[in-house]
Coordinates of C-alpha atoms (C1' of nucleotides) in Angstrom, one line a residue:
Chain A
X1 CA 0.0 0.0 0.0
X2 CA 1.9 2.9 1.4
X3 CA 2.1 5.7 -1.2
X4 CA 5.6 5.8 -2.6
X5 CA 7.5 8.7 -1.1
X6 CA 7.5 11.5 -3.5
X7 CA 9.8 14.4 -3.9
X8 CA 8.2 17.7 -3.1
X9 CA 8.1 18.7 -6.8
X10 CA 6.5 15.4 -7.8
X11 CA 3.9 15.6 -5.2
X12 CA 3.1 19.1 -6.0
X13 CA 2.7 18.4 -9.7
X14 CA 0.5 15.5 -8.8
X15 CA -1.7 17.7 -6.5
X16 CA -1.9 20.2 -9.3
X17 CA -3.0 17.6 -11.9
X18 CA -5.6 16.1 -9.6
X19 CA -7.0 19.6 -8.8
X20 CA -7.3 20.3 -12.5
X21 CA -9.1 17.1 -13.1
X22 CA -11.4 17.6 -10.2
X23 CA -12.0 21.2 -11.2
X24 CA -12.9 20.1 -14.7
X25 CA -15.6 17.7 -13.3
X26 CA -17.0 20.2 -10.9
X27 CA -17.1 23.0 -13.4
X28 CA -18.9 20.8 -15.8
X29 CA -21.4 19.7 -13.1
X30 CA -22.2 23.1 -11.7
X31 CA -21.1 25.7 -14.2
X32 CA -18.5 28.3 -13.6
X33 CA -20.3 30.5 -11.2
X34 CA -21.9 27.8 -9.0
X35 CA -18.8 25.6 -8.8
X36 CA -17.2 26.3 -5.4
X37 CA -13.5 25.9 -4.6
X38 CA -14.6 23.9 -1.6
X39 CA -16.3 21.3 -3.7
X40 CA -13.4 21.1 -6.1
X41 CA -10.9 20.7 -3.4
X42 CA -13.0 18.0 -1.7
X43 CA -13.5 16.2 -5.0
X44 CA -9.7 16.0 -5.4
X45 CA -9.3 15.0 -1.7
X46 CA -7.7 18.2 -0.5
X47 CA -8.7 21.4 1.2
X48 CA -9.2 24.8 -0.3
X49 CA -5.8 25.9 0.8
X50 CA -4.3 23.4 -1.6
X51 CA -5.9 25.3 -4.5
X52 CA -4.3 28.5 -3.4
X53 CA -1.0 26.8 -3.0
X54 CA -1.2 25.8 -6.7
X55 CA -3.2 28.4 -8.4
X56 CA -3.7 32.2 -8.0
X57 CA -7.4 31.6 -7.5
X58 CA -10.6 30.4 -9.2
X59 CA -9.9 32.1 -12.5
X60 CA -6.4 30.8 -12.7
X61 CA -7.6 27.3 -12.0
X62 CA -10.2 27.6 -14.7
X63 CA -7.6 28.7 -17.2
X64 CA -5.6 25.6 -16.4
X65 CA -8.6 23.4 -17.1
X66 CA -9.2 25.2 -20.3
X67 CA -5.6 24.9 -21.5
X68 CA -5.7 21.2 -20.8
X69 CA -8.9 20.7 -22.7
X70 CA -7.7 22.7 -25.7
X71 CA -4.6 20.5 -25.9
X72 CA -6.8 17.4 -26.0
X73 CA -9.2 18.8 -28.5
X74 CA -6.4 19.9 -30.8
X75 CA -5.0 16.4 -30.8
X76 CA -8.4 14.8 -31.5
X77 CA -9.1 17.2 -34.4
X78 CA -5.8 16.5 -35.9
X79 CA -6.4 12.8 -35.8
X80 CA -9.8 13.4 -37.5
X81 CA -8.8 15.9 -40.1
X82 CA -5.5 14.5 -41.1
X83 CA -6.9 11.0 -41.4
X84 CA -5.3 9.5 -44.5
X85 CA -8.3 7.7 -46.0
X86 CA -12.1 7.5 -46.0
X87 CA -13.2 10.8 -44.6
X88 CA -10.4 12.6 -46.2
X89 CA -11.5 11.7 -49.8
X90 CA -14.6 13.8 -50.1
X91 CA -14.6 17.2 -48.6
X92 CA -18.4 17.0 -47.9
X93 CA -17.8 13.8 -46.0
X94 CA -15.1 15.6 -44.0
X95 CA -17.5 18.5 -43.2
X96 CA -20.0 16.0 -41.8
X97 CA -17.5 14.0 -39.9
X98 CA -16.4 17.2 -38.1
X99 CA -20.1 17.9 -37.3
X100 CA -20.5 14.4 -35.9
X101 CA -17.3 14.7 -33.9
X102 CA -18.6 17.8 -32.3
X103 CA -22.0 16.3 -31.6
X104 CA -20.3 13.3 -30.1
X105 CA -18.1 15.5 -27.8
X106 CA -21.3 17.3 -26.8
X107 CA -23.1 14.1 -26.0
X108 CA -20.3 13.1 -23.7
X109 CA -19.9 16.5 -22.1
X110 CA -22.9 18.7 -22.8
X111 CA -21.9 21.3 -20.3
X112 CA -18.5 22.1 -21.8
X113 CA -19.4 24.7 -24.3
X114 CA -21.7 26.8 -22.2
X115 CA -19.1 26.6 -19.5
X116 CA -16.7 28.4 -21.8
X117 CA -19.4 31.0 -22.6
X118 CA -19.9 31.7 -18.9
X119 CA -16.2 32.0 -18.2
X120 CA -15.8 34.2 -21.3
X121 CA -18.4 36.8 -20.3
X122 CA -16.9 36.7 -16.8
X123 CA -13.4 37.2 -18.1
X124 CA -14.4 40.0 -20.5
X125 CA -15.0 42.2 -17.5
X126 CA -11.4 42.1 -16.3
X127 CA -8.8 43.3 -18.7
X128 CA -6.0 41.2 -17.3
X129 CA -8.0 38.0 -17.2
X130 CA -9.4 38.7 -20.6
X131 CA -6.0 39.0 -22.1
X132 CA -5.0 35.7 -20.6
X133 CA -8.1 34.0 -22.0
X134 CA -7.5 35.6 -25.3
X135 CA -4.0 34.2 -25.5
X136 CA -5.1 30.7 -24.5
X137 CA -7.9 30.8 -27.0
X138 CA -5.7 32.2 -29.8
X139 CA -3.3 29.2 -29.5
X140 CA -6.2 26.9 -29.9
X141 CA -7.7 28.7 -32.8
X142 CA -4.3 28.9 -34.5
X143 CA -3.8 25.2 -34.2
X144 CA -7.2 24.4 -35.7
X145 CA -6.6 27.0 -38.4
X146 CA -3.4 25.1 -39.2
X147 CA -5.5 21.9 -39.7
X148 CA -8.0 23.7 -41.9
X149 CA -5.2 25.0 -44.1
X150 CA -3.9 21.5 -44.6
X151 CA -7.3 20.3 -45.6
X152 CA -7.7 23.2 -48.0
X153 CA -4.5 22.3 -49.8
X154 CA -5.3 18.6 -49.9
X155 CA -8.7 19.2 -51.4
X156 CA -7.8 22.0 -53.7
X157 CA -10.2 24.5 -52.2
X158 CA -10.0 27.9 -50.7
X159 CA -12.2 29.5 -48.1
X160 CA -13.5 33.0 -48.7
X161 CA -12.3 34.0 -45.2
X162 CA -9.0 33.3 -43.3
X163 CA -8.7 29.9 -41.8
X164 CA -8.7 31.3 -38.3
X165 CA -12.1 32.7 -39.0
X166 CA -13.4 29.5 -40.4
X167 CA -12.3 27.9 -37.2
X168 CA -13.9 30.6 -35.1
X169 CA -17.2 30.4 -37.0
X170 CA -17.4 26.6 -36.7
X171 CA -16.9 26.9 -32.9
X172 CA -19.3 29.8 -32.7
X173 CA -22.1 27.9 -34.5
X174 CA -21.6 25.0 -32.2
X175 CA -21.4 27.1 -29.0
X176 CA -24.5 28.9 -30.0
X177 CA -26.4 25.7 -30.7
X178 CA -25.5 24.2 -27.3
X179 CA -27.2 27.1 -25.7
X180 CA -30.4 26.2 -27.6
X181 CA -30.1 22.5 -26.6
X182 CA -29.6 23.4 -23.0
X183 CA -33.0 25.1 -23.0
X184 CA -34.9 23.0 -25.5
X185 CA -33.6 19.4 -25.9
X186 CA -35.9 19.0 -28.9
X187 CA -34.3 21.8 -30.9
X188 CA -32.3 21.0 -34.0
X189 CA -31.2 17.4 -33.7
X190 CA -27.9 15.9 -34.9
X191 CA -28.8 15.6 -38.5
X192 CA -30.0 19.2 -38.7
X193 CA -26.8 20.4 -37.1
X194 CA -24.7 18.3 -39.5
X195 CA -26.6 20.0 -42.3
X196 CA -26.0 23.4 -40.8
X197 CA -22.3 23.0 -40.4
X198 CA -21.9 21.5 -43.8
X199 CA -23.8 24.4 -45.3
X200 CA -21.6 26.9 -43.5
X201 CA -18.4 25.2 -44.7
X202 CA -19.6 24.4 -48.2
X203 CA -20.9 28.0 -48.5
X204 CA -17.5 29.4 -47.6
X205 CA -15.4 27.1 -49.8
X206 CA -14.4 27.8 -53.4
X207 CA -12.4 25.6 -55.7
X208 CA -8.9 27.1 -56.3
X209 CA -7.4 27.0 -59.8
Chain B
X1 CA -44.9 70.3 -11.6
X2 CA -46.8 67.8 -9.4
X3 CA -47.0 64.5 -11.1
X4 CA -50.6 63.9 -12.3
X5 CA -52.4 61.7 -9.8
X6 CA -52.5 58.2 -11.2
X7 CA -54.8 55.4 -10.4
X8 CA -53.1 52.5 -8.6
X9 CA -53.2 50.3 -11.7
X10 CA -51.6 53.0 -13.9
X11 CA -49.0 53.8 -11.4
X12 CA -48.1 50.2 -10.9
X13 CA -47.9 49.6 -14.6
X14 CA -45.6 52.6 -14.9
X15 CA -43.3 51.3 -12.1
X16 CA -43.2 47.9 -13.8
X17 CA -42.3 49.5 -17.1
X18 CA -39.6 51.6 -15.6
X19 CA -38.1 48.7 -13.7
X20 CA -37.9 46.7 -16.8
X21 CA -36.2 49.5 -18.7
X22 CA -33.7 50.0 -15.8
X23 CA -33.2 46.3 -15.5
X24 CA -32.4 46.1 -19.1
X25 CA -29.7 48.8 -18.8
X26 CA -28.1 47.3 -15.7
X27 CA -28.1 43.8 -17.0
X28 CA -26.4 45.0 -20.1
X29 CA -23.9 46.9 -18.1
X30 CA -23.0 44.3 -15.5
X31 CA -24.1 40.9 -16.9
X32 CA -26.8 38.7 -15.4
X33 CA -24.8 37.5 -12.4
X34 CA -23.2 40.8 -11.4
X35 CA -26.3 42.9 -11.9
X36 CA -27.8 43.6 -8.5
X37 CA -31.5 44.3 -7.8
X38 CA -30.2 47.1 -5.6
X39 CA -28.7 48.8 -8.6
X40 CA -31.6 48.1 -10.8
X41 CA -34.1 49.5 -8.3
X42 CA -31.9 52.6 -7.8
X43 CA -31.5 53.2 -11.5
X44 CA -35.3 53.2 -11.8
X45 CA -35.7 55.5 -8.8
X46 CA -37.2 52.9 -6.4
X47 CA -36.0 50.5 -3.7
X48 CA -35.6 46.7 -4.0
X49 CA -39.0 46.2 -2.4
X50 CA -40.6 47.6 -5.5
X51 CA -39.0 44.9 -7.6
X52 CA -40.6 42.2 -5.4
X53 CA -43.9 44.0 -5.5
X54 CA -43.9 43.7 -9.3
X55 CA -41.9 40.6 -10.0
X56 CA -41.3 37.2 -8.4
X57 CA -37.6 37.9 -8.2
X58 CA -34.5 38.4 -10.3
X59 CA -35.2 35.6 -12.8
X60 CA -38.7 36.8 -13.3
X61 CA -37.5 40.3 -13.9
X62 CA -35.0 39.1 -16.5
X63 CA -37.7 37.1 -18.3
X64 CA -39.7 40.3 -18.6
X65 CA -36.7 42.1 -20.1
X66 CA -36.2 39.3 -22.5
X67 CA -39.9 39.2 -23.6
X68 CA -39.8 42.9 -24.3
X69 CA -36.6 42.6 -26.3
X70 CA -37.9 39.8 -28.4
X71 CA -41.0 41.7 -29.3
X72 CA -38.9 44.6 -30.5
X73 CA -36.5 42.4 -32.4
X74 CA -39.3 40.6 -34.1
X75 CA -40.8 43.8 -35.3
X76 CA -37.4 45.0 -36.6
X77 CA -36.7 41.8 -38.5
X78 CA -40.2 41.9 -40.0
X79 CA -39.5 45.4 -41.3
X80 CA -36.2 44.3 -42.8
X81 CA -37.2 40.9 -44.3
X82 CA -40.6 41.9 -45.6
X83 CA -39.3 45.1 -47.2
X84 CA -41.0 45.4 -50.6
X85 CA -38.0 46.5 -52.7
X86 CA -34.2 46.7 -52.9
X87 CA -33.0 44.1 -50.4
X88 CA -35.9 41.9 -51.2
X89 CA -34.9 41.5 -54.9
X90 CA -31.8 39.4 -54.6
X91 CA -31.7 36.7 -51.9
X92 CA -27.9 37.1 -51.5
X93 CA -28.5 40.8 -50.8
X94 CA -31.0 39.8 -48.2
X95 CA -28.6 37.4 -46.5
X96 CA -26.1 40.2 -46.2
X97 CA -28.6 42.7 -45.0
X98 CA -29.5 40.4 -42.2
X99 CA -25.9 40.0 -41.2
X100 CA -25.5 43.7 -41.2
X101 CA -28.6 44.2 -39.2
X102 CA -27.2 41.9 -36.5
X103 CA -23.8 43.5 -36.5
X104 CA -25.5 46.8 -36.1
X105 CA -27.6 45.6 -33.2
X106 CA -24.3 44.3 -31.7
X107 CA -22.6 47.6 -32.2
X108 CA -25.4 49.3 -30.3
X109 CA -25.7 46.7 -27.5
X110 CA -22.7 44.4 -27.5
X111 CA -23.6 42.9 -24.2
X112 CA -27.0 41.6 -25.2
X113 CA -26.1 38.2 -26.7
X114 CA -23.8 37.1 -24.0
X115 CA -26.3 38.2 -21.5
X116 CA -28.8 35.7 -23.0
X117 CA -26.1 33.0 -22.9
X118 CA -25.5 33.7 -19.2
X119 CA -29.1 33.6 -18.3
X120 CA -29.7 30.5 -20.4
X121 CA -27.0 28.4 -18.7
X122 CA -28.3 29.7 -15.4
X123 CA -31.9 28.8 -16.3
X124 CA -31.0 25.4 -17.6
X125 CA -30.2 24.4 -14.0
X126 CA -33.8 25.0 -12.8
X127 CA -36.5 23.0 -14.6
X128 CA -39.3 25.4 -13.9
X129 CA -37.3 28.5 -15.0
X130 CA -35.9 26.6 -18.0
X131 CA -39.4 25.8 -19.1
X132 CA -40.4 29.5 -18.9
X133 CA -37.4 30.5 -20.9
X134 CA -38.0 27.8 -23.4
X135 CA -41.6 29.0 -24.0
X136 CA -40.5 32.7 -24.3
X137 CA -37.7 31.7 -26.7
X138 CA -39.9 29.5 -28.8
X139 CA -42.4 32.3 -29.4
X140 CA -39.5 34.4 -30.8
X141 CA -38.0 31.6 -32.9
X142 CA -41.5 30.8 -34.3
X143 CA -42.0 34.4 -35.3
X144 CA -38.7 34.6 -37.1
X145 CA -39.3 31.2 -38.7
X146 CA -42.5 32.7 -40.1
X147 CA -40.6 35.5 -41.7
X148 CA -38.1 33.0 -43.1
X149 CA -40.9 31.1 -44.7
X150 CA -42.2 34.2 -46.4
X151 CA -38.8 34.9 -47.8
X152 CA -38.5 31.3 -49.0
X153 CA -41.8 31.6 -50.9
X154 CA -41.0 35.0 -52.4
X155 CA -37.6 33.9 -53.7
X156 CA -38.5 30.4 -54.8
X157 CA -36.1 28.6 -52.6
X158 CA -36.3 26.0 -49.9
X159 CA -34.0 25.4 -47.0
X160 CA -32.7 21.9 -46.3
X161 CA -33.8 22.2 -42.7
X162 CA -37.0 23.5 -41.1
X163 CA -37.3 27.3 -40.9
X164 CA -37.2 27.2 -37.1
X165 CA -33.8 25.6 -37.4
X166 CA -32.6 28.2 -39.9
X167 CA -33.6 30.8 -37.4
X168 CA -31.9 29.0 -34.5
X169 CA -28.7 28.5 -36.5
X170 CA -28.5 32.1 -37.5
X171 CA -28.9 33.2 -33.9
X172 CA -26.5 30.6 -32.8
X173 CA -23.7 31.7 -35.2
X174 CA -24.2 35.3 -34.0
X175 CA -24.3 34.4 -30.3
X176 CA -21.2 32.3 -30.7
X177 CA -19.3 35.0 -32.5
X178 CA -20.2 37.7 -29.9
X179 CA -18.3 35.6 -27.4
X180 CA -15.3 35.7 -29.6
X181 CA -15.6 39.4 -30.0
X182 CA -15.9 39.9 -26.3
X183 CA -12.5 38.3 -25.7
X184 CA -10.8 39.4 -28.9
X185 CA -12.0 42.5 -30.5
X186 CA -9.8 41.9 -33.5
X187 CA -11.5 38.6 -34.3
X188 CA -13.5 38.3 -37.5
X189 CA -14.7 41.7 -38.5
X190 CA -18.0 42.7 -39.9
X191 CA -17.2 41.7 -43.5
X192 CA -16.0 38.3 -42.4
X193 CA -19.2 37.8 -40.4
X194 CA -21.3 38.8 -43.3
X195 CA -19.5 36.2 -45.4
X196 CA -20.0 33.6 -42.8
X197 CA -23.7 34.1 -42.4
X198 CA -24.2 34.4 -46.1
X199 CA -22.3 31.1 -46.6
X200 CA -24.5 29.4 -44.0
X201 CA -27.7 30.6 -45.5
X202 CA -26.6 30.1 -49.1
X203 CA -25.4 26.6 -48.2
X204 CA -28.7 25.7 -46.7
X205 CA -30.8 27.0 -49.6
X206 CA -31.9 25.1 -52.6
X207 CA -34.0 26.4 -55.5
X208 CA -37.5 24.9 -55.6
X209 CA -38.2 25.3 -59.4
Chain C
dT1 C1' -69.6 66.2 -1.4
dG2 C1' -67.9 64.1 2.8
dT3 C1' -66.4 60.6 6.2
dA4 C1' -64.5 56.2 7.8
dC5 C1' -62.5 52.2 6.8
dA6 C1' -59.9 48.8 3.6
dT7 C1' -56.5 48.0 0.4
dC8 C1' -52.0 47.6 -1.3
dA9 C1' -47.7 49.7 -3.9
dG10 C1' -43.6 50.7 -2.4
dT11 C1' -40.2 51.6 1.8
dG12 C1' -36.3 50.4 4.6
dA13 C1' -34.1 47.5 7.5
dA14 C1' -32.8 43.0 8.8
dC15 C1' -31.9 38.2 7.6
dG16 C1' -29.2 34.3 5.8
dC17 C1' -26.2 32.3 3.3
dG18 C1' -22.5 31.0 0.4
dC19 C1' -18.2 31.7 -1.2
dG20 C1' -13.5 33.5 -2.6
dT21 C1' -9.6 34.7 -0.2
dT22 C1' -6.2 35.2 3.6
dC23 C1' -3.2 33.5 7.1
dA24 C1' -0.9 31.4 11.1
dC25 C1' 0.4 26.9 11.6
dT26 C1' 2.1 21.9 10.9
dG27 C1' 4.7 18.1 9.6
dA28 C1' 7.1 15.9 5.9
dT29 C1' 10.9 16.8 2.6
dG30 C1' 15.3 19.0 1.5
dT31 C1' 20.0 20.6 2.7
dA32 C1' 24.4 21.4 5.0
dC33 C1' 28.0 19.5 7.5
Chain D
dT1 C1' 24.9 7.3 7.9
dG2 C1' 23.3 10.8 11.2
dT3 C1' 21.9 15.3 13.1
dA4 C1' 20.1 20.1 13.1
dC5 C1' 18.0 23.5 10.9
dA6 C1' 15.4 25.4 6.7
dT7 C1' 11.8 25.1 3.5
dC8 C1' 7.3 24.9 1.9
dA9 C1' 2.9 22.1 0.3
dG10 C1' -1.2 21.6 2.3
dT11 C1' -4.4 22.4 6.6
dG12 C1' -8.2 24.5 8.9
dA13 C1' -10.4 28.2 10.7
dA14 C1' -11.7 32.9 10.3
dC15 C1' -12.6 37.0 7.6
dG16 C1' -15.4 40.0 4.6
dC17 C1' -18.5 41.0 1.6
dG18 C1' -22.3 41.2 -1.5
dC19 C1' -26.6 40.0 -2.6
dG20 C1' -31.3 37.9 -3.1
dT21 C1' -35.2 37.5 -0.4
dT22 C1' -38.4 38.6 3.5
dC23 C1' -41.3 41.4 6.3
dA24 C1' -43.5 44.8 9.3
dC25 C1' -44.8 49.2 8.2
dT26 C1' -46.6 53.6 5.8
dG27 C1' -49.2 56.7 3.4
dA28 C1' -51.7 57.4 -0.8
dT29 C1' -55.6 55.5 -3.5
dG30 C1' -60.0 53.0 -3.5
dT31 C1' -64.7 51.9 -1.8
dA32 C1' -69.0 52.0 0.8
dC33 C1' -72.5 54.6 2.6

DNA sequence: TGTACATCAGTGAACGCGCGTTCACTGATGTAC
DNA sequence: TGTACATCAGTGAACGCGCGTTCACTGATGTAC
């Protein structure tokens, strides 16, 4: 049994990781405002002080969760969009695969998107926090834009707006729709969303040559 | 001077109207969570008790603001989309006029859309409140869908998804983008948004013939 | 038109409560010799 | 390998504060006669 003796650095890293994971779950469960540091600390098996020993406060903790999530999402999108066969052949198939990927992520974690909305409006009110969020988000958008550019080249198409904006719009459509679903579960089902996103991407794309 | 003597009913109606107007301004200014009933009451020239004499509480007051706003927006969209000339001629021109209308509303009241997002995620956590919000929102969506249907007929097109969902998606794209703008003012400018929304609507439309 | 009582919109103060943050402290890890 | 002191991650309790909601009260409007 006995937990292996850890160095201070290792044990702190571990605490930090566990706090982020717990925070993620609690934020999802309660939303940004209603999630309390008390519950997060308890969920991770610590006390609130541990949070302050590892993070500057609630906002900083959330940003850590966000950063982690964006890394994971970037990887997952890369796997999907750079897939060497199937999906990659027909651009329309790709559009729909992206829509389904998002819907699937939503099915697993329906609270995620509105959580980001809540934090964003909160962060927008504090210039310093807002700048930190902007930087984190920009890294994510840039990574997705990179993938979009690869797809453009491979399929011989060009979007009428910069790749970063294609990425932003895709996320925006999804984020907006999750708010609808939150309030009315019967609104636009998966097929309809697939159609919407495909329409958006198809409408923006033009063949090159 | 002396304010004309009002009947109880008239004076109550007036208080209610003024509270809604004040609430609207304060909610815009502070966001749903940070807006306090104290500030709202004061802005209207009353005390908090007046709020409770006219509304069941903060949530109820917000719903009243929302209802009012949706009525106004519905009228404005009707004016735009049923316009007998110019815009109405070419469907692409119409798409872009709608985008510009939204951008213009955003320029005047940038906080509105994220305010709705915040309230929605808040309301989603309380079944009763959520149902009230759903009903209010449904009326608005249905009214917009009605306008979309008129446009479909006039221009001899059909959307690949129900008109209600075209409406929902349009709002969703806008709502999502306002979150981006909140955090990064330099993200997708008006022209890019116009392109996005036009792409979405164009991509969804099919000629009937 | 006038009087006496009833109603009730809005007042103002108090109540509760939750939560983010701070801080003195503890005990296990790290370091110097 | 051992000892003495230094460091610091995490504890636990207290602090402040704001805010939504409640409630006894007041004074102007409404009603009955």
